[in-house]
PDB file of C-alpha atoms in Angstrom:
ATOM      1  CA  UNK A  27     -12.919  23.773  19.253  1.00  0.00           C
ATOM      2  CA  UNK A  28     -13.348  26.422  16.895  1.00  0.00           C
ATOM      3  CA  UNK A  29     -14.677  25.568  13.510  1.00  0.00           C
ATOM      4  CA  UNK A  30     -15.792  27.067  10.041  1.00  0.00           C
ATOM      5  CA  UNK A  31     -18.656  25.829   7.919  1.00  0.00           C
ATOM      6  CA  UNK A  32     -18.936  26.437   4.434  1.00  0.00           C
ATOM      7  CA  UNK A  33     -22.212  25.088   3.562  1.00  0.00           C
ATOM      8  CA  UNK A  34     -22.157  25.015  -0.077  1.00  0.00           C
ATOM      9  CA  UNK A  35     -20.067  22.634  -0.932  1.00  0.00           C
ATOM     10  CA  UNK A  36     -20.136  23.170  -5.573  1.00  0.00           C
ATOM     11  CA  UNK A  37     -21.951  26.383  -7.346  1.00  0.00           C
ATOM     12  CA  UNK A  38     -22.215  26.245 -10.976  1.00  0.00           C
ATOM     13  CA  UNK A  39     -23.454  29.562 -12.270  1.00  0.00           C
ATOM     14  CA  UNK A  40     -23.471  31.475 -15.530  1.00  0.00           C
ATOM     15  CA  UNK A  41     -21.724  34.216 -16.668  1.00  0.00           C
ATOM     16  CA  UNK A  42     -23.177  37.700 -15.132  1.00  0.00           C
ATOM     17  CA  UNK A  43     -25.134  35.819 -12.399  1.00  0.00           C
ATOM     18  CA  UNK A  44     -24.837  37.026  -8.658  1.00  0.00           C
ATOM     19  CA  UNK A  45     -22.836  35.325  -6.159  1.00  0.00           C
ATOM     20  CA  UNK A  46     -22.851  34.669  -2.611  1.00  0.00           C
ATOM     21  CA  UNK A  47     -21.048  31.970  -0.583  1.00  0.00           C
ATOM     22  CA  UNK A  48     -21.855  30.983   3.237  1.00  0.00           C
ATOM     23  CA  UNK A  49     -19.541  31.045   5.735  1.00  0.00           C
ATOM     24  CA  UNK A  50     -20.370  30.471   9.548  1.00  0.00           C
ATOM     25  CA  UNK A  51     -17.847  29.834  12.152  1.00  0.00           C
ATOM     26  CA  UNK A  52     -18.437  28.796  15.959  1.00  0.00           C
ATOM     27  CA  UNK A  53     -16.046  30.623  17.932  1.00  0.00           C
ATOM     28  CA  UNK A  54     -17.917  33.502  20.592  1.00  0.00           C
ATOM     29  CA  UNK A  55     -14.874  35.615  20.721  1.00  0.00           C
ATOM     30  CA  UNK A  56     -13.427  38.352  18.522  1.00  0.00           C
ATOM     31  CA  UNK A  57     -11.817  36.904  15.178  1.00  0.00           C
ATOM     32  CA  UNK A  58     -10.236  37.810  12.428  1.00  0.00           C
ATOM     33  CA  UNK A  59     -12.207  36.625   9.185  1.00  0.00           C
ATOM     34  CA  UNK A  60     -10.703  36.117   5.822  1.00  0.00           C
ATOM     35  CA  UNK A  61     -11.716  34.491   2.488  1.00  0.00           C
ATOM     36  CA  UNK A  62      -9.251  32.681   0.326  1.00  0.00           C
ATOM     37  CA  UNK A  63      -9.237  31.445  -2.923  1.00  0.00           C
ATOM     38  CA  UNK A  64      -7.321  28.754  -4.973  1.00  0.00           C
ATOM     39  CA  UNK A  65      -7.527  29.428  -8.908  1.00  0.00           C
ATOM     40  CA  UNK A  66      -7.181  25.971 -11.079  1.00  0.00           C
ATOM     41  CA  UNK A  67      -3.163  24.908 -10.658  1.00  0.00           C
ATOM     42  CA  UNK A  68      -2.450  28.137  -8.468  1.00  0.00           C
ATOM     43  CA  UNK A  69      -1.390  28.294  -4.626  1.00  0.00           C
ATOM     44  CA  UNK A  70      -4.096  30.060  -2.382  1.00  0.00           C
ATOM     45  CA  UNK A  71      -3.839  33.566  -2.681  1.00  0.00           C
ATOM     46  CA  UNK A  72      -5.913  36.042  -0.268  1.00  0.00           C
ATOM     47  CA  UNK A  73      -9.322  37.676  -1.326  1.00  0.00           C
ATOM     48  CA  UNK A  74     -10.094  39.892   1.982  1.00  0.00           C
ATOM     49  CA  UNK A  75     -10.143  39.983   5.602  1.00  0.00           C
ATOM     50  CA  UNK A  76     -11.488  41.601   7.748  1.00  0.00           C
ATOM     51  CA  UNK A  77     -10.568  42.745  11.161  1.00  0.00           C
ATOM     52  CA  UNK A  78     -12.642  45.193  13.072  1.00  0.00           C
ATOM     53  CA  UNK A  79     -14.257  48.214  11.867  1.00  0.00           C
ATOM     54  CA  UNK A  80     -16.827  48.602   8.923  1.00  0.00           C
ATOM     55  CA  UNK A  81     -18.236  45.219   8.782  1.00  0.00           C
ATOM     56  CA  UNK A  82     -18.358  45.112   4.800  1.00  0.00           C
ATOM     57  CA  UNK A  83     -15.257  44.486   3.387  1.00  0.00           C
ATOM     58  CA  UNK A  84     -13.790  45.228  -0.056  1.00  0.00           C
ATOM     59  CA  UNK A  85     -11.852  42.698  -1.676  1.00  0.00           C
ATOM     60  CA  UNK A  86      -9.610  42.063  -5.101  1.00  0.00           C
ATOM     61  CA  UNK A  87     -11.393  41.102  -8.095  1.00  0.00           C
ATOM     62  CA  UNK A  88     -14.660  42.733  -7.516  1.00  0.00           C
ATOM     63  CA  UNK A  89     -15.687  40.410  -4.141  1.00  0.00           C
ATOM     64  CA  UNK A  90     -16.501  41.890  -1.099  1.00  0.00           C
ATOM     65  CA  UNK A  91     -17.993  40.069   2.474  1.00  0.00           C
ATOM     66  CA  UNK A  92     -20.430  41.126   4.958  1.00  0.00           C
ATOM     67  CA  UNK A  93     -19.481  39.977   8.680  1.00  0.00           C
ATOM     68  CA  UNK A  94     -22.259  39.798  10.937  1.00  0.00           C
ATOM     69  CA  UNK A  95     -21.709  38.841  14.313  1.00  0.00           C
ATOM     70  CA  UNK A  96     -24.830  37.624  15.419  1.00  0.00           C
ATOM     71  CA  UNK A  97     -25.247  35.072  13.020  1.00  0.00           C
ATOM     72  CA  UNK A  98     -21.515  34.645  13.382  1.00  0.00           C
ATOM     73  CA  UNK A  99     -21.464  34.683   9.784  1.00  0.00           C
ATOM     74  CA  UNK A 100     -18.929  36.104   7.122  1.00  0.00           C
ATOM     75  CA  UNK A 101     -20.461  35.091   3.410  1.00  0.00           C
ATOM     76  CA  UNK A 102     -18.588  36.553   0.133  1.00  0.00           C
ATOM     77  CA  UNK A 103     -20.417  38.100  -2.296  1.00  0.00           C
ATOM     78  CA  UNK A 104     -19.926  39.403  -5.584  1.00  0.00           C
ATOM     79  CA  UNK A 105     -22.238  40.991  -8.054  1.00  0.00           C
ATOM     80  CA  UNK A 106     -21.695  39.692 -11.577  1.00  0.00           C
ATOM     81  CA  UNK A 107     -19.151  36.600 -11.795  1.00  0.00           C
ATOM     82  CA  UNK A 108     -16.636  36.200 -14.493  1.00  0.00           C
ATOM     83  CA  UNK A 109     -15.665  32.902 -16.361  1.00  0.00           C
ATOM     84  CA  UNK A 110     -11.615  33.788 -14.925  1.00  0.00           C
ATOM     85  CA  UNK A 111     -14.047  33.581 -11.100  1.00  0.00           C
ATOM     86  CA  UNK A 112     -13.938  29.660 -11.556  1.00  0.00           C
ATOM     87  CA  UNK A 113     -11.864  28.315  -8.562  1.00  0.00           C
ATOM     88  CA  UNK A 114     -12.092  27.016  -5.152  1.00  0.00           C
ATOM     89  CA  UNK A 115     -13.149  29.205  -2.539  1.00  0.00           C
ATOM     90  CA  UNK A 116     -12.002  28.943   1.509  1.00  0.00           C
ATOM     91  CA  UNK A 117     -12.935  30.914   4.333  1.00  0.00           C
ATOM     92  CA  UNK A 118     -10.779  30.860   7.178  1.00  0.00           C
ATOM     93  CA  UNK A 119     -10.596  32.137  10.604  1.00  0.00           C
ATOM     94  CA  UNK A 120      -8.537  32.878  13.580  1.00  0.00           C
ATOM     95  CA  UNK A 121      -8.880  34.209  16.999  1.00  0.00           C
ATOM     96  CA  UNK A 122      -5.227  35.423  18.155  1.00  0.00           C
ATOM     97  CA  UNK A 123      -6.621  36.896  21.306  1.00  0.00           C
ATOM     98  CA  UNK A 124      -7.308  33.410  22.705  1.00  0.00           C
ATOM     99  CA  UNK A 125      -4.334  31.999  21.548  1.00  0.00           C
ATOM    100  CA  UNK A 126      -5.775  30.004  18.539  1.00  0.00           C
ATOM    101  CA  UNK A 127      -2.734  32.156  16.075  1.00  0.00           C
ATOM    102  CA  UNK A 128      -3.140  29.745  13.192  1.00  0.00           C
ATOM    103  CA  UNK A 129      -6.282  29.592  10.383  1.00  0.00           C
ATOM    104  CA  UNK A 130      -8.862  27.351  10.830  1.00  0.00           C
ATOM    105  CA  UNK A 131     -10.224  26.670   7.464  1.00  0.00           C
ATOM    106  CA  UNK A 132     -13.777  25.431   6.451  1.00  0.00           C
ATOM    107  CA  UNK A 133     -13.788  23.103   3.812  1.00  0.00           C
ATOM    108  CA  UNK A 134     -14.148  24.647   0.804  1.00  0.00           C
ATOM    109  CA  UNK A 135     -16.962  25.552  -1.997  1.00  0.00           C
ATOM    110  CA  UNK A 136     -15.998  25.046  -5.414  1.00  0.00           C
ATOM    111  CA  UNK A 137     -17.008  27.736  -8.391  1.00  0.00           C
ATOM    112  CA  UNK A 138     -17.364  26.687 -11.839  1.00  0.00           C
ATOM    113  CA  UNK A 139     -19.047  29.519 -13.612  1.00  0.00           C
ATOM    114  CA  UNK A 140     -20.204  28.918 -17.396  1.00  0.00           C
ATOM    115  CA  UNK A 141     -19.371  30.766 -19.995  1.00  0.00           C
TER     116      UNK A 141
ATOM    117  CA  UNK B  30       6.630  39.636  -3.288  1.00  0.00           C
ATOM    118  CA  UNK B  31       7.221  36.852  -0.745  1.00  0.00           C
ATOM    119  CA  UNK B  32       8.285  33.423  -1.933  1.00  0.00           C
ATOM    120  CA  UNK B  33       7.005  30.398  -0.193  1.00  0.00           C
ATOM    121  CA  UNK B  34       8.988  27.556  -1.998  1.00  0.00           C
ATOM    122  CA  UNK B  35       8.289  23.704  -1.351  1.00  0.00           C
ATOM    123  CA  UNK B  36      10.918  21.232  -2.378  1.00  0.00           C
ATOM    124  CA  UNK B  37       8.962  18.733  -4.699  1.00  0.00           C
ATOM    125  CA  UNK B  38       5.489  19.525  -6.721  1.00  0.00           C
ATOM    126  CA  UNK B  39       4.913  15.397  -6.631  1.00  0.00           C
ATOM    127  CA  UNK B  40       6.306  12.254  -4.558  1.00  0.00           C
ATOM    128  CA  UNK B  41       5.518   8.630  -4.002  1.00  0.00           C
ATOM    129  CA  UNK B  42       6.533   6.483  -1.298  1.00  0.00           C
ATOM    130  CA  UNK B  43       6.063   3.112   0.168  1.00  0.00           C
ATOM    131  CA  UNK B  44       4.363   2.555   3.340  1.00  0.00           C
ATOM    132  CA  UNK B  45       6.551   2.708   6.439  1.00  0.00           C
ATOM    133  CA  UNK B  46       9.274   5.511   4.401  1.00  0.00           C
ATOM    134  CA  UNK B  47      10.269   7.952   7.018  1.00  0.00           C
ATOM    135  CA  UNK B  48       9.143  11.208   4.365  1.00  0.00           C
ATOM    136  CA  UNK B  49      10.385  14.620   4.149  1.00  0.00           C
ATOM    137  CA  UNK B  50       8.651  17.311   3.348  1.00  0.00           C
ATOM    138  CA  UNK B  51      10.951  21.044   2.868  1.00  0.00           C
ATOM    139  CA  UNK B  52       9.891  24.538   2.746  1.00  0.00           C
ATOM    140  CA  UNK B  53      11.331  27.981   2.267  1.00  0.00           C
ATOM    141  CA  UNK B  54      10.084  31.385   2.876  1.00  0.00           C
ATOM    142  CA  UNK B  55      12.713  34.010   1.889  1.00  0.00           C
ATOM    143  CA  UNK B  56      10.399  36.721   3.990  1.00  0.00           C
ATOM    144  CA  UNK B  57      11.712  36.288   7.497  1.00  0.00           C
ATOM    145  CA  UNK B  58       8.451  35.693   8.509  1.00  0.00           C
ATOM    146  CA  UNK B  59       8.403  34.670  12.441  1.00  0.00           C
ATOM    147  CA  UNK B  60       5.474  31.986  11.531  1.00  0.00           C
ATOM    148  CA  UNK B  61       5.464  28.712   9.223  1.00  0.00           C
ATOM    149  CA  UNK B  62       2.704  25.914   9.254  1.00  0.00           C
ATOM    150  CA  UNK B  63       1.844  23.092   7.302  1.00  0.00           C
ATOM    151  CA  UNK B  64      -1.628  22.161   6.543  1.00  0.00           C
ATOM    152  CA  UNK B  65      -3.022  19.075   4.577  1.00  0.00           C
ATOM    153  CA  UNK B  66      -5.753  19.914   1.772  1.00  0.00           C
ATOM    154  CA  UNK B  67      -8.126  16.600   0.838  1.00  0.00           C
ATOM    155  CA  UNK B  68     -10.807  17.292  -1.620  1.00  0.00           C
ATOM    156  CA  UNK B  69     -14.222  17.716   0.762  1.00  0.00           C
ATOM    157  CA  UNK B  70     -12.299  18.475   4.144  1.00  0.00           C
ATOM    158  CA  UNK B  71     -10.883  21.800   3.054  1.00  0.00           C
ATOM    159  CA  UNK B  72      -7.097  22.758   4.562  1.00  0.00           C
ATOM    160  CA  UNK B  73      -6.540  21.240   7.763  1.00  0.00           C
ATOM    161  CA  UNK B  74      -3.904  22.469  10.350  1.00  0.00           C
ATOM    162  CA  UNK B  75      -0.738  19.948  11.061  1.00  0.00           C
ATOM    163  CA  UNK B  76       1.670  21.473  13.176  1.00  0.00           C
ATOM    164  CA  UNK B  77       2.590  25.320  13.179  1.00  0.00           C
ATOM    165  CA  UNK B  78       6.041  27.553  14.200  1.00  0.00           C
ATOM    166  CA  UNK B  79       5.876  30.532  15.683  1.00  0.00           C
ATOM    167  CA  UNK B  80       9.879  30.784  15.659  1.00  0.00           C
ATOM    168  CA  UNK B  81      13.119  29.049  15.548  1.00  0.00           C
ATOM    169  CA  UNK B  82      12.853  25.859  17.620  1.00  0.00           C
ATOM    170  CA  UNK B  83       9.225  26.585  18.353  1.00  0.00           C
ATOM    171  CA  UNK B  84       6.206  24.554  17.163  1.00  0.00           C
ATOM    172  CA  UNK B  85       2.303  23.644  18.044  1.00  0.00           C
ATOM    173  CA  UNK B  86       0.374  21.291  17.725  1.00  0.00           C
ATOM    174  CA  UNK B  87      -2.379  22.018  15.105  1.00  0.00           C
ATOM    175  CA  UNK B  88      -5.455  19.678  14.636  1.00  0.00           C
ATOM    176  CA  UNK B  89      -4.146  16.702  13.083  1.00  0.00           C
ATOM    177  CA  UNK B  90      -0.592  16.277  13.999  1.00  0.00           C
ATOM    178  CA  UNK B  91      -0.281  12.714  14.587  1.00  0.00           C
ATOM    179  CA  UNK B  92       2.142  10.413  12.786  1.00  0.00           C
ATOM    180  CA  UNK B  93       3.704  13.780  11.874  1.00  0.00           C
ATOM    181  CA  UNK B  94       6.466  15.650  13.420  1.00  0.00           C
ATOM    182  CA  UNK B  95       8.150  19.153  12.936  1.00  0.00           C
ATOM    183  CA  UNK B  96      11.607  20.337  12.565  1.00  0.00           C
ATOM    184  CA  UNK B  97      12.781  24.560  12.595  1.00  0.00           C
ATOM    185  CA  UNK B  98      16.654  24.981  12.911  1.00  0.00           C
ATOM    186  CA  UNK B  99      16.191  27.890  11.332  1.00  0.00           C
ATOM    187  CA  UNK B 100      13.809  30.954  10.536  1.00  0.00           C
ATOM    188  CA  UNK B 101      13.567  30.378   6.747  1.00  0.00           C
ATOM    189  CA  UNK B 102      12.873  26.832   6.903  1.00  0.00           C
ATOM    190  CA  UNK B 103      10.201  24.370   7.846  1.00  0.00           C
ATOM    191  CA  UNK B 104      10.351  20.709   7.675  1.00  0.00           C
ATOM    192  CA  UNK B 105       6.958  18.140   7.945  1.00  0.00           C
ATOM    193  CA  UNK B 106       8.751  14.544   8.637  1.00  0.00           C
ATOM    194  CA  UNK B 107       6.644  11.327   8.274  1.00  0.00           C
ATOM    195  CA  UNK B 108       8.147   8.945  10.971  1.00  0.00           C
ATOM    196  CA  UNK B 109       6.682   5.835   8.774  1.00  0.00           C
ATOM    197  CA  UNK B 110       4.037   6.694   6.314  1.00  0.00           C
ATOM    198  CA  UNK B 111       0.649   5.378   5.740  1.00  0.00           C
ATOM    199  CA  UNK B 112      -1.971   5.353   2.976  1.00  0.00           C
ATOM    200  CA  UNK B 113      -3.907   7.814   4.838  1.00  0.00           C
ATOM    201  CA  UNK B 114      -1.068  10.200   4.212  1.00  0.00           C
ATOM    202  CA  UNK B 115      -1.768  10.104   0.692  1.00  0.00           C
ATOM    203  CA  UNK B 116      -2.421  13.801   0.355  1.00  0.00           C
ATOM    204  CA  UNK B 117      -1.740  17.259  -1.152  1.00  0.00           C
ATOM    205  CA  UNK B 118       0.529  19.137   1.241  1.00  0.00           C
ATOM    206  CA  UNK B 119       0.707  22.924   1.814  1.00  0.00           C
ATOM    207  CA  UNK B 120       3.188  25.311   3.456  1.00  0.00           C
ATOM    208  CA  UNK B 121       2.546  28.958   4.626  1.00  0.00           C
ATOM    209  CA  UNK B 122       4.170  31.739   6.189  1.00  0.00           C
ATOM    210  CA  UNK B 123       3.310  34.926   7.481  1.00  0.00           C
ATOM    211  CA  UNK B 124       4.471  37.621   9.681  1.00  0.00           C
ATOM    212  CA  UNK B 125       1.984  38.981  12.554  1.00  0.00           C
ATOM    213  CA  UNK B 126      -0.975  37.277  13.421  1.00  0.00           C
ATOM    214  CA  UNK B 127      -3.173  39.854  11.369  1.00  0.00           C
ATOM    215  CA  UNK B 128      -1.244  39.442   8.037  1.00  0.00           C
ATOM    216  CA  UNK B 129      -2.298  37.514   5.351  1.00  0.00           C
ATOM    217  CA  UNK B 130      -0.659  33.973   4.552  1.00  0.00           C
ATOM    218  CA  UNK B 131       1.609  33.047   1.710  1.00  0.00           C
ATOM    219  CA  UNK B 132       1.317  29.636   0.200  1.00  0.00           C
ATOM    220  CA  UNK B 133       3.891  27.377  -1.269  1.00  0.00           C
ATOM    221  CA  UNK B 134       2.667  25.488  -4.357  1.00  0.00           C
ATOM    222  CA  UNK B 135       2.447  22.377  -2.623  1.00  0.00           C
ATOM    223  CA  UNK B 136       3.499  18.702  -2.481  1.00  0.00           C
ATOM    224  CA  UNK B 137       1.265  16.389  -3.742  1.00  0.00           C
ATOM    225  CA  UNK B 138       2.596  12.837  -1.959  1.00  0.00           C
ATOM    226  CA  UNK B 139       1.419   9.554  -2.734  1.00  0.00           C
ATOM    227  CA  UNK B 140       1.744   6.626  -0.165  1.00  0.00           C
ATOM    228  CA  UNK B 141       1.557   3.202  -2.151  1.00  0.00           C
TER     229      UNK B 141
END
Protein backbone atom coordinates (compact mmCIF):
# COMPACT_ATOMS: atom_id res chain seq x y z
CA UNK A 1 0.00 0.00 0.00
CA UNK A 2 1.22 3.28 -0.72
CA UNK A 3 2.48 5.36 2.11
CA UNK A 4 4.13 8.80 3.06
CA UNK A 5 6.71 9.35 5.77
CA UNK A 6 7.33 12.49 7.30
CA UNK A 7 10.21 11.86 9.45
CA UNK A 8 10.34 14.83 11.56
CA UNK A 9 7.77 14.65 13.59
CA UNK A 10 8.24 18.74 15.80
CA UNK A 11 10.90 21.58 14.53
CA UNK A 12 11.33 24.45 16.74
CA UNK A 13 13.44 27.06 15.02
CA UNK A 14 14.12 30.76 15.33
CA UNK A 15 13.19 33.50 13.46
CA UNK A 16 15.38 33.83 10.04
CA UNK A 17 16.64 30.20 10.35
CA UNK A 18 16.44 27.83 7.21
CA UNK A 19 13.94 25.24 6.81
CA UNK A 20 13.59 21.96 5.34
CA UNK A 21 11.05 19.18 6.05
CA UNK A 22 11.36 15.36 4.82
CA UNK A 23 9.00 13.77 2.95
CA UNK A 24 9.44 10.17 1.41
CA UNK A 25 6.69 8.16 0.00
CA UNK A 26 6.78 4.36 -1.21
CA UNK A 27 4.82 4.17 -4.22
CA UNK A 28 7.20 3.18 -7.71
CA UNK A 29 4.78 4.78 -10.03
CA UNK A 30 4.20 8.32 -11.24
CA UNK A 31 2.47 10.60 -8.47
CA UNK A 32 1.33 13.65 -7.92
CA UNK A 33 3.12 15.31 -4.79
CA UNK A 34 1.73 18.09 -2.74
CA UNK A 35 2.49 19.77 0.64
CA UNK A 36 -0.22 21.04 2.88
CA UNK A 37 -0.36 23.05 5.71
CA UNK A 38 -2.77 23.66 8.70
CA UNK A 39 -2.18 27.22 10.42
CA UNK A 40 -3.26 27.21 14.37
CA UNK A 41 -7.43 27.05 14.28
CA UNK A 42 -7.43 27.12 10.32
CA UNK A 43 -8.64 24.24 7.83
CA UNK A 44 -5.71 22.83 5.62
CA UNK A 45 -5.06 25.01 2.92
CA UNK A 46 -2.57 23.96 -0.08
CA UNK A 47 1.20 25.07 -0.20
CA UNK A 48 2.31 23.39 -3.72
CA UNK A 49 2.18 20.45 -5.83
CA UNK A 50 3.76 19.30 -8.11
CA UNK A 51 2.96 17.28 -11.12
CA UNK A 52 5.47 16.63 -13.81
CA UNK A 53 7.86 18.93 -15.28
CA UNK A 54 10.61 21.08 -13.47
CA UNK A 55 11.13 19.12 -10.42
CA UNK A 56 11.45 22.31 -8.06
CA UNK A 57 8.38 23.72 -7.30
CA UNK A 58 7.34 27.23 -6.21
CA UNK A 59 4.93 27.57 -3.60
CA UNK A 60 2.80 30.47 -1.54
CA UNK A 61 4.45 32.08 1.24
CA UNK A 62 7.98 31.87 0.17
CA UNK A 63 8.20 27.65 0.32
CA UNK A 64 9.18 25.79 -2.45
CA UNK A 65 9.96 21.59 -2.74
CA UNK A 66 12.44 19.65 -4.57
CA UNK A 67 11.02 16.15 -5.92
CA UNK A 68 13.53 13.68 -6.56
CA UNK A 69 12.57 10.49 -7.80
CA UNK A 70 15.21 8.34 -6.89
CA UNK A 71 15.11 8.87 -3.40
CA UNK A 72 11.38 9.04 -3.92
CA UNK A 73 11.54 12.03 -1.93
CA UNK A 74 9.60 15.46 -2.01
CA UNK A 75 11.04 17.68 1.17
CA UNK A 76 9.79 21.52 1.52
CA UNK A 77 12.08 24.00 1.97
CA UNK A 78 12.12 27.50 2.69
CA UNK A 79 14.90 29.95 3.22
CA UNK A 80 14.25 32.25 6.16
CA UNK A 81 11.02 31.25 8.33
CA UNK A 82 8.65 33.73 9.73
CA UNK A 83 6.99 33.68 13.27
CA UNK A 84 3.21 33.74 11.03
CA UNK A 85 5.29 30.02 9.46
CA UNK A 86 4.23 28.31 12.86
CA UNK A 87 1.71 25.52 11.89
CA UNK A 88 1.41 21.97 11.04
CA UNK A 89 2.83 20.80 7.99
CA UNK A 90 1.43 17.54 5.71
CA UNK A 91 2.67 16.10 2.69
CA UNK A 92 0.41 14.14 0.74
CA UNK A 93 0.35 12.04 -2.26
CA UNK A 94 -1.62 10.38 -4.90
CA UNK A 95 -1.15 8.21 -7.84
CA UNK A 96 -4.44 8.60 -10.12
CA UNK A 97 -2.90 6.54 -12.84
CA UNK A 98 -3.19 3.38 -10.70
CA UNK A 99 -6.36 4.14 -9.44
CA UNK A 100 -5.29 5.27 -5.88
CA UNK A 101 -7.55 9.03 -6.75
CA UNK A 102 -7.60 10.03 -3.11
CA UNK A 103 -4.44 11.67 -0.84
CA UNK A 104 -2.54 9.61 1.17
CA UNK A 105 -1.20 11.76 3.86
CA UNK A 106 1.98 11.26 6.06
CA UNK A 107 1.55 12.18 9.43
CA UNK A 108 2.46 15.42 9.95
CA UNK A 109 5.57 17.68 11.30
CA UNK A 110 4.71 20.40 13.47
CA UNK A 111 6.53 24.10 13.16
CA UNK A 112 6.81 26.31 16.02
CA UNK A 113 9.24 28.97 15.04
CA UNK A 114 10.43 31.54 17.87
CA UNK A 115 10.24 34.83 17.70
CA UNK B 1 -13.61 30.73 -3.48
CA UNK B 2 -15.03 27.26 -2.78
CA UNK B 3 -16.85 26.60 0.47
CA UNK B 4 -16.47 23.30 2.15
CA UNK B 5 -19.00 23.64 5.11
CA UNK B 6 -19.33 20.91 7.97
CA UNK B 7 -22.43 20.92 10.08
CA UNK B 8 -21.04 21.12 13.75
CA UNK B 9 -17.37 22.56 14.87
CA UNK B 10 -17.86 20.16 18.24
CA UNK B 11 -20.11 17.03 19.36
CA UNK B 12 -20.29 14.48 22.10
CA UNK B 13 -21.97 11.30 22.12
CA UNK B 14 -22.45 8.20 24.09
CA UNK B 15 -21.12 4.97 23.05
CA UNK B 16 -23.38 2.91 20.79
CA UNK B 17 -25.19 6.60 19.20
CA UNK B 18 -25.68 5.95 15.58
CA UNK B 19 -23.62 9.66 14.65
CA UNK B 20 -23.95 11.91 11.81
CA UNK B 21 -21.56 13.68 10.40
CA UNK B 22 -22.81 16.51 7.26
CA UNK B 23 -20.90 18.29 4.70
CA UNK B 24 -21.40 20.80 1.94
CA UNK B 25 -19.37 21.89 -0.93
CA UNK B 26 -21.20 24.60 -2.95
CA UNK B 27 -18.40 23.89 -5.91
CA UNK B 28 -19.98 21.02 -7.78
CA UNK B 29 -17.03 19.26 -7.29
CA UNK B 30 -17.47 15.46 -8.69
CA UNK B 31 -15.26 14.22 -5.49
CA UNK B 32 -15.94 14.36 -1.55
CA UNK B 33 -13.98 12.32 1.18
CA UNK B 34 -13.75 12.25 4.71
CA UNK B 35 -10.59 11.72 6.50
CA UNK B 36 -9.90 11.42 10.34
CA UNK B 37 -6.89 13.66 11.73
CA UNK B 38 -5.38 12.21 15.35
CA UNK B 39 -2.48 14.09 16.65
CA UNK B 40 0.79 11.72 15.57
CA UNK B 41 -1.07 9.71 12.70
CA UNK B 42 -1.54 12.65 10.39
CA UNK B 43 -5.04 12.64 8.10
CA UNK B 44 -6.14 9.30 7.42
CA UNK B 45 -8.53 8.32 4.50
CA UNK B 46 -12.26 6.98 5.57
CA UNK B 47 -14.33 6.51 2.72
CA UNK B 48 -14.25 8.75 -0.54
CA UNK B 49 -17.08 9.76 -3.53
CA UNK B 50 -16.25 10.10 -6.74
CA UNK B 51 -20.06 11.01 -7.64
CA UNK B 52 -23.62 10.78 -6.75
CA UNK B 53 -24.28 7.32 -5.30
CA UNK B 54 -20.64 6.42 -5.66
CA UNK B 55 -18.16 5.74 -2.82
CA UNK B 56 -14.67 3.79 -1.90
CA UNK B 57 -13.38 2.43 0.52
CA UNK B 58 -10.39 4.46 1.90
CA UNK B 59 -7.98 3.01 4.59
CA UNK B 60 -9.90 2.94 7.64
CA UNK B 61 -13.49 2.62 6.84
CA UNK B 62 -14.72 0.29 9.32
CA UNK B 63 -17.54 0.99 11.77
CA UNK B 64 -18.15 3.84 9.29
CA UNK B 65 -20.44 4.09 6.43
CA UNK B 66 -21.16 6.69 3.58
CA UNK B 67 -24.18 8.28 2.23
CA UNK B 68 -24.25 10.74 -1.40
CA UNK B 69 -27.91 11.43 -2.60
CA UNK B 70 -26.64 14.21 -3.97
CA UNK B 71 -23.52 16.06 -5.57
CA UNK B 72 -23.21 18.82 -2.92
CA UNK B 73 -23.44 16.66 -0.03
CA UNK B 74 -21.54 14.06 1.89
CA UNK B 75 -22.59 12.26 4.91
CA UNK B 76 -19.97 10.03 7.43
CA UNK B 77 -22.65 7.87 9.62
CA UNK B 78 -21.40 6.04 12.79
CA UNK B 79 -23.61 2.83 12.92
CA UNK B 80 -22.85 2.69 16.92
CA UNK B 81 -19.94 4.68 18.09
CA UNK B 82 -16.96 3.81 20.07
CA UNK B 83 -14.28 5.57 22.12
CA UNK B 84 -11.90 5.00 19.42
CA UNK B 85 -14.00 7.33 17.35
CA UNK B 86 -13.15 10.04 19.55
CA UNK B 87 -11.57 12.18 16.87
CA UNK B 88 -11.27 15.40 14.82
CA UNK B 89 -13.13 14.87 11.55
CA UNK B 90 -12.38 16.46 8.15
CA UNK B 91 -14.27 16.86 4.86
CA UNK B 92 -12.80 17.73 1.37
CA UNK B 93 -13.76 18.24 -2.04
CA UNK B 94 -12.20 18.72 -5.19
CA UNK B 95 -12.77 18.58 -8.81
CA UNK B 96 -10.19 16.47 -11.09
CA UNK B 97 -7.81 14.29 -9.69
CA UNK B 98 -4.92 16.95 -10.21
CA UNK B 99 -6.70 19.83 -8.34
CA UNK B 100 -6.01 20.81 -5.08
CA UNK B 101 -8.44 19.87 -2.06
CA UNK B 102 -10.70 22.14 -0.11
CA UNK B 103 -11.19 21.50 3.54
CA UNK B 104 -14.16 21.98 5.74
CA UNK B 105 -13.28 23.28 9.22
CA UNK B 106 -13.95 20.14 10.79
CA UNK B 107 -15.90 18.25 13.48
CA UNK B 108 -14.25 17.63 16.45
CA UNK B 109 -16.53 14.51 18.07
CA UNK B 110 -16.17 13.16 21.36
CA UNK B 111 -17.37 9.54 22.21
CA UNK B 112 -17.94 9.30 26.13
Amino acid sequence: AQSVSQHNHHVILSEAASLELGCNYSYGGTVNLFWYVQYPGQHLQLLLKYFSGDPLVKGIKGFEAEFIKSKFSFNLRKPSVQWSDTAEYFCAVNAPQAGRRALTFGSGTRLQVQP
Amino acid sequence: DVKVTQSSRYLVKRTGEKVFLECVQDMDHENMFWYRQDPGLGLRLIYFSYDVKMKEKGDIPEGYSVSREKKERFSLILESASTNQTSMYLCASRGGSGEKLFFGSGTQLSVL
